[in-house]
Coordinates of C-alpha atoms in Angstrom, one line a residue:
M1 CA 60.8 107.3 99.4
I2 CA 63.1 105.6 97.0
R3 CA 63.2 107.4 93.7
L4 CA 66.4 105.8 92.0
V5 CA 67.2 102.2 91.7
A6 CA 70.3 100.7 90.2
A7 CA 71.5 97.4 89.3
D8 CA 74.6 96.0 88.2
M9 CA 74.1 93.6 85.2
D10 CA 76.3 90.3 85.2
G11 CA 75.9 88.1 88.4
T12 CA 73.2 90.7 89.6
L13 CA 70.3 91.5 87.3
L14 CA 70.9 88.8 84.7
N15 CA 71.0 85.1 85.7
S16 CA 73.8 82.8 85.1
R17 CA 72.4 82.2 81.4
G18 CA 72.5 85.9 80.7
E19 CA 68.8 86.2 80.9
I20 CA 66.6 89.1 82.3
P21 CA 64.1 88.2 85.0
A22 CA 60.6 87.5 83.9
G23 CA 58.5 90.6 84.6
F24 CA 61.3 92.9 84.5
G25 CA 59.8 95.2 81.9
D26 CA 56.5 95.6 83.5
A27 CA 58.3 96.4 86.6
V28 CA 60.5 99.1 85.1
R29 CA 57.3 100.8 83.6
A30 CA 55.6 100.7 86.8
L31 CA 58.5 102.1 88.6
S32 CA 58.6 105.0 86.0
G33 CA 54.8 105.6 86.3
N34 CA 55.3 105.9 90.0
G35 CA 58.3 108.4 89.7
V36 CA 61.1 105.9 90.1
R37 CA 64.0 105.9 87.6
F38 CA 65.9 102.7 87.2
A39 CA 69.4 102.5 86.0
V40 CA 71.5 99.7 84.7
A41 CA 75.2 99.9 86.0
S42 CA 77.6 97.8 84.1
G43 CA 81.2 97.5 83.0
R44 CA 79.9 96.6 79.6
Q45 CA 80.2 99.0 76.6
Y46 CA 76.9 101.0 75.9
E47 CA 76.2 98.9 72.9
G48 CA 76.7 95.8 74.8
V49 CA 74.0 96.8 77.4
V50 CA 71.3 98.8 75.4
N51 CA 70.5 95.8 73.3
Y52 CA 69.2 93.9 76.2
F53 CA 66.4 96.3 76.8
D54 CA 64.6 96.7 73.3
G55 CA 61.4 98.7 74.2
L56 CA 62.7 100.1 77.5
R57 CA 65.5 102.3 76.0
D58 CA 63.6 105.5 77.0
E59 CA 62.8 104.2 80.5
I60 CA 66.2 102.9 81.6
I61 CA 69.3 105.0 82.5
F62 CA 72.7 103.2 81.2
L63 CA 75.9 103.5 83.5
C64 CA 78.4 101.9 81.2
E65 CA 81.9 101.3 81.4
N66 CA 82.0 101.0 85.2
G67 CA 80.8 104.6 85.5
A68 CA 82.9 106.4 83.0
R69 CA 79.9 106.9 80.6
V70 CA 76.2 107.7 81.5
V71 CA 73.5 107.6 78.7
W72 CA 70.0 108.7 79.0
R73 CA 67.6 108.5 76.1
G74 CA 70.5 108.3 73.7
E75 CA 72.4 111.2 75.1
D76 CA 75.6 111.3 77.2
I77 CA 74.8 113.1 80.4
F78 CA 78.3 112.1 81.5
L79 CA 81.5 111.1 79.9
S80 CA 84.9 111.1 81.6
E81 CA 87.3 111.0 78.6
V82 CA 91.0 109.8 79.2
P83 CA 93.6 112.0 77.6
F84 CA 95.5 110.3 75.0
P85 CA 98.9 110.7 76.5
K86 CA 97.8 108.6 79.6
L87 CA 97.1 105.5 77.6
S88 CA 100.4 104.3 76.2
E89 CA 102.1 103.4 79.5
P90 CA 99.3 101.0 80.9
A91 CA 98.6 99.6 77.3
E92 CA 102.4 98.6 76.9
L93 CA 102.2 97.0 80.5
I94 CA 99.2 94.9 79.7
R95 CA 100.9 93.6 76.5
S96 CA 103.8 92.5 78.6
I97 CA 101.7 90.3 81.2
P98 CA 101.5 86.7 79.7
N99 CA 98.1 86.0 78.5
A100 CA 96.6 89.4 79.2
Y101 CA 95.4 91.6 76.5
P102 CA 94.6 95.3 76.3
L103 CA 91.3 96.8 75.2
I104 CA 91.0 100.6 74.5
C105 CA 87.3 101.4 75.3
G106 CA 85.8 104.6 73.4
T107 CA 82.4 105.9 72.3
G108 CA 83.1 104.6 68.7
A109 CA 84.2 101.0 69.6
A110 CA 86.3 98.8 72.0
W111 CA 89.7 98.3 70.2
I112 CA 91.8 95.0 70.5
E113 CA 94.9 94.1 68.4
S114 CA 94.7 90.2 68.8
D115 CA 92.3 87.7 67.2
N116 CA 93.0 85.2 70.2
A117 CA 90.0 82.9 70.5
V118 CA 89.6 83.3 74.3
L119 CA 89.9 87.0 74.2
L120 CA 87.3 87.3 71.3
E121 CA 84.8 84.8 73.1
N122 CA 85.1 86.8 76.4
A123 CA 85.3 90.3 75.2
S124 CA 82.5 89.9 72.9
I125 CA 80.1 89.3 75.9
Y126 CA 80.7 92.9 77.1
Y127 CA 81.6 94.8 73.9
K128 CA 79.3 94.4 71.0
R129 CA 81.1 97.3 69.0
L130 CA 84.6 95.4 69.0
E131 CA 87.4 96.1 66.3
I132 CA 90.5 94.4 65.7
V133 CA 93.2 96.7 64.6
P134 CA 96.9 96.4 64.3
D135 CA 97.6 99.1 67.2
V136 CA 94.9 99.9 69.7
L137 CA 96.8 103.3 70.6
E138 CA 96.7 104.4 67.1
A139 CA 93.1 103.7 66.8
A140 CA 92.5 105.6 70.1
K141 CA 93.8 108.7 68.4
H142 CA 90.4 108.8 66.4
D143 CA 88.0 108.1 69.4
R144 CA 86.8 109.6 72.7
I145 CA 88.2 107.0 75.1
C146 CA 86.7 106.6 78.6
K147 CA 88.3 103.3 79.9
I148 CA 91.6 101.0 79.4
A149 CA 90.6 97.3 80.0
A150 CA 92.9 94.3 80.5
F151 CA 91.4 90.9 79.7
D152 CA 93.3 88.1 81.7
A153 CA 92.9 84.6 80.7
D154 CA 94.8 83.6 83.7
G155 CA 92.7 85.5 86.3
A156 CA 93.2 89.0 86.8
E157 CA 93.2 89.1 90.6
S158 CA 96.5 87.3 90.9
N159 CA 98.0 88.0 87.5
S160 CA 97.5 91.5 86.1
Y161 CA 95.9 93.3 88.8
P162 CA 98.8 93.7 91.1
P163 CA 101.1 95.1 88.3
L164 CA 98.6 97.3 87.2
R165 CA 98.0 99.0 90.6
R166 CA 101.2 100.8 90.0
F167 CA 99.0 103.4 88.0
E168 CA 96.7 104.1 90.9
D169 CA 98.3 107.5 91.1
R170 CA 97.1 108.2 87.7
F171 CA 94.0 106.0 87.3
R172 CA 91.1 104.5 89.1
V173 CA 92.3 100.8 88.9
T174 CA 89.2 98.3 89.5
L175 CA 89.1 94.4 89.4
S176 CA 85.8 94.3 87.7
A177 CA 85.4 90.4 87.3
R178 CA 87.5 87.4 87.4
C179 CA 89.3 88.1 84.1
W180 CA 89.0 91.9 83.8
V181 CA 90.6 94.8 85.3
D182 CA 89.5 98.5 84.3
L183 CA 91.6 101.6 84.2
M184 CA 89.8 105.0 84.4
N185 CA 90.3 108.5 85.3
P186 CA 91.0 109.1 89.0
G187 CA 87.5 109.1 90.9
V188 CA 85.8 107.5 88.2
D189 CA 83.5 104.5 89.2
K190 CA 80.0 103.5 89.5
G191 CA 79.9 105.8 92.6
L192 CA 80.6 108.9 90.6
A193 CA 78.1 107.9 88.0
M194 CA 75.4 107.6 91.0
R195 CA 76.4 111.2 92.2
K196 CA 75.9 112.4 88.7
L197 CA 72.5 110.5 88.3
Q198 CA 71.4 112.0 91.8
E199 CA 72.4 115.5 90.9
Y200 CA 70.8 115.2 87.4
F201 CA 67.3 113.8 88.8
G202 CA 67.5 115.8 92.1
C203 CA 67.4 112.8 94.5
S204 CA 69.7 111.7 97.4
P205 CA 71.7 108.7 98.5
E206 CA 68.7 108.1 100.9
E207 CA 66.4 107.9 98.0
T208 CA 68.5 105.4 96.3
M209 CA 68.6 101.4 96.0
A210 CA 71.2 99.7 94.4
F211 CA 72.2 95.9 93.7
G212 CA 75.5 94.5 93.0
D213 CA 77.8 91.3 93.0
Y214 CA 81.3 92.2 92.6
L215 CA 83.9 94.7 94.0
N216 CA 83.4 97.2 91.3
D217 CA 79.9 97.6 92.8
V218 CA 81.4 98.9 96.1
P219 CA 81.5 102.7 95.3
M220 CA 77.7 102.4 94.0
M221 CA 76.9 101.1 97.3
E222 CA 78.5 104.0 99.2
Y223 CA 76.1 106.3 97.6
S224 CA 72.7 104.2 98.2
F225 CA 71.1 103.8 101.6
Y226 CA 69.2 100.9 100.4
S227 CA 72.4 98.8 99.4
Y228 CA 72.0 95.1 98.5
A229 CA 74.3 92.4 97.9
M230 CA 73.3 89.3 96.0
A231 CA 73.6 85.9 97.8
N232 CA 76.2 85.1 95.3
A233 CA 78.2 88.4 95.9
H234 CA 81.8 88.6 96.8
P235 CA 82.1 88.3 100.6
D236 CA 83.7 91.7 100.8
L237 CA 80.7 93.5 99.0
K238 CA 78.4 91.8 101.5
L239 CA 80.1 93.3 104.4
L240 CA 79.6 96.7 103.1
C241 CA 75.8 96.4 102.2
R242 CA 73.1 96.9 104.6
Y243 CA 70.8 94.0 103.0
E244 CA 71.2 91.0 101.1
T245 CA 68.8 89.4 98.7
L246 CA 68.5 86.0 96.8
S247 CA 71.0 85.1 94.2
N248 CA 71.0 86.3 90.6
D249 CA 69.6 82.8 89.6
E250 CA 66.9 83.4 92.0
N251 CA 65.6 86.7 90.7
G252 CA 67.1 88.4 93.9
V253 CA 66.8 91.9 92.2
M254 CA 63.0 91.2 91.3
T255 CA 62.5 89.7 95.0
A256 CA 63.6 92.8 96.9
M257 CA 61.9 95.4 94.5
R258 CA 58.6 93.6 95.2
E259 CA 59.3 93.7 99.0
R260 CA 60.0 97.6 98.8
F261 CA 57.4 98.7 96.2
P262 CA 54.1 97.4 96.9
F263 CA 52.7 98.3 93.6
L264 CA 54.8 95.7 91.8

């Protein structure tokens, strides 16, 4: 029996226009009524996720910042805080990469130090509590930091991700989207967040269903027997998943859930 369902947001649950599927709210309530928890797993900041789900905030678990923060009914049930001394070296490297910008992500805000229009346009999609400051490291002293992110206007996979991998002995370095790299504490990813949820709610990977489209979803799939790649997913993710569903523009998450849960 499936007792926990988790879905990535961008490219997975949301369509290419950033819309939630029709009937999603009713489906979440039906799952909850039948003892099944639903979690949204995203690289986004908590405030950038929760506003999509007015009326469902007490029904959905929010795995935010690529697994570094888990919020249930307004309370943190897990937060992996990055010690301040670890922040400066990766932040300085990001500053040195052409067309890349550092974001320091905390529970108070996501801190940036540039008003570049492309940065603001992209960062505001994922970070609703976004603050421009003269020095992100100085701002970090007054917050609980769970992630360092690099926005790369030239494409992260070829530009900023390779040099940032030098920190893999100190951070989990994840290519989270075409223009984004995330650095978190070692071992922190969506897989760890899934384990924390499974422990909290007393369920197993064999009772877990998950949906994703990109490489930062790989760890989540490793702790989900019912692992689904979207039709639009990265080819490497498809190789790891047991199942494939329709694309995010074809309501793949809802289609697969209706196949697994007859009451939907």
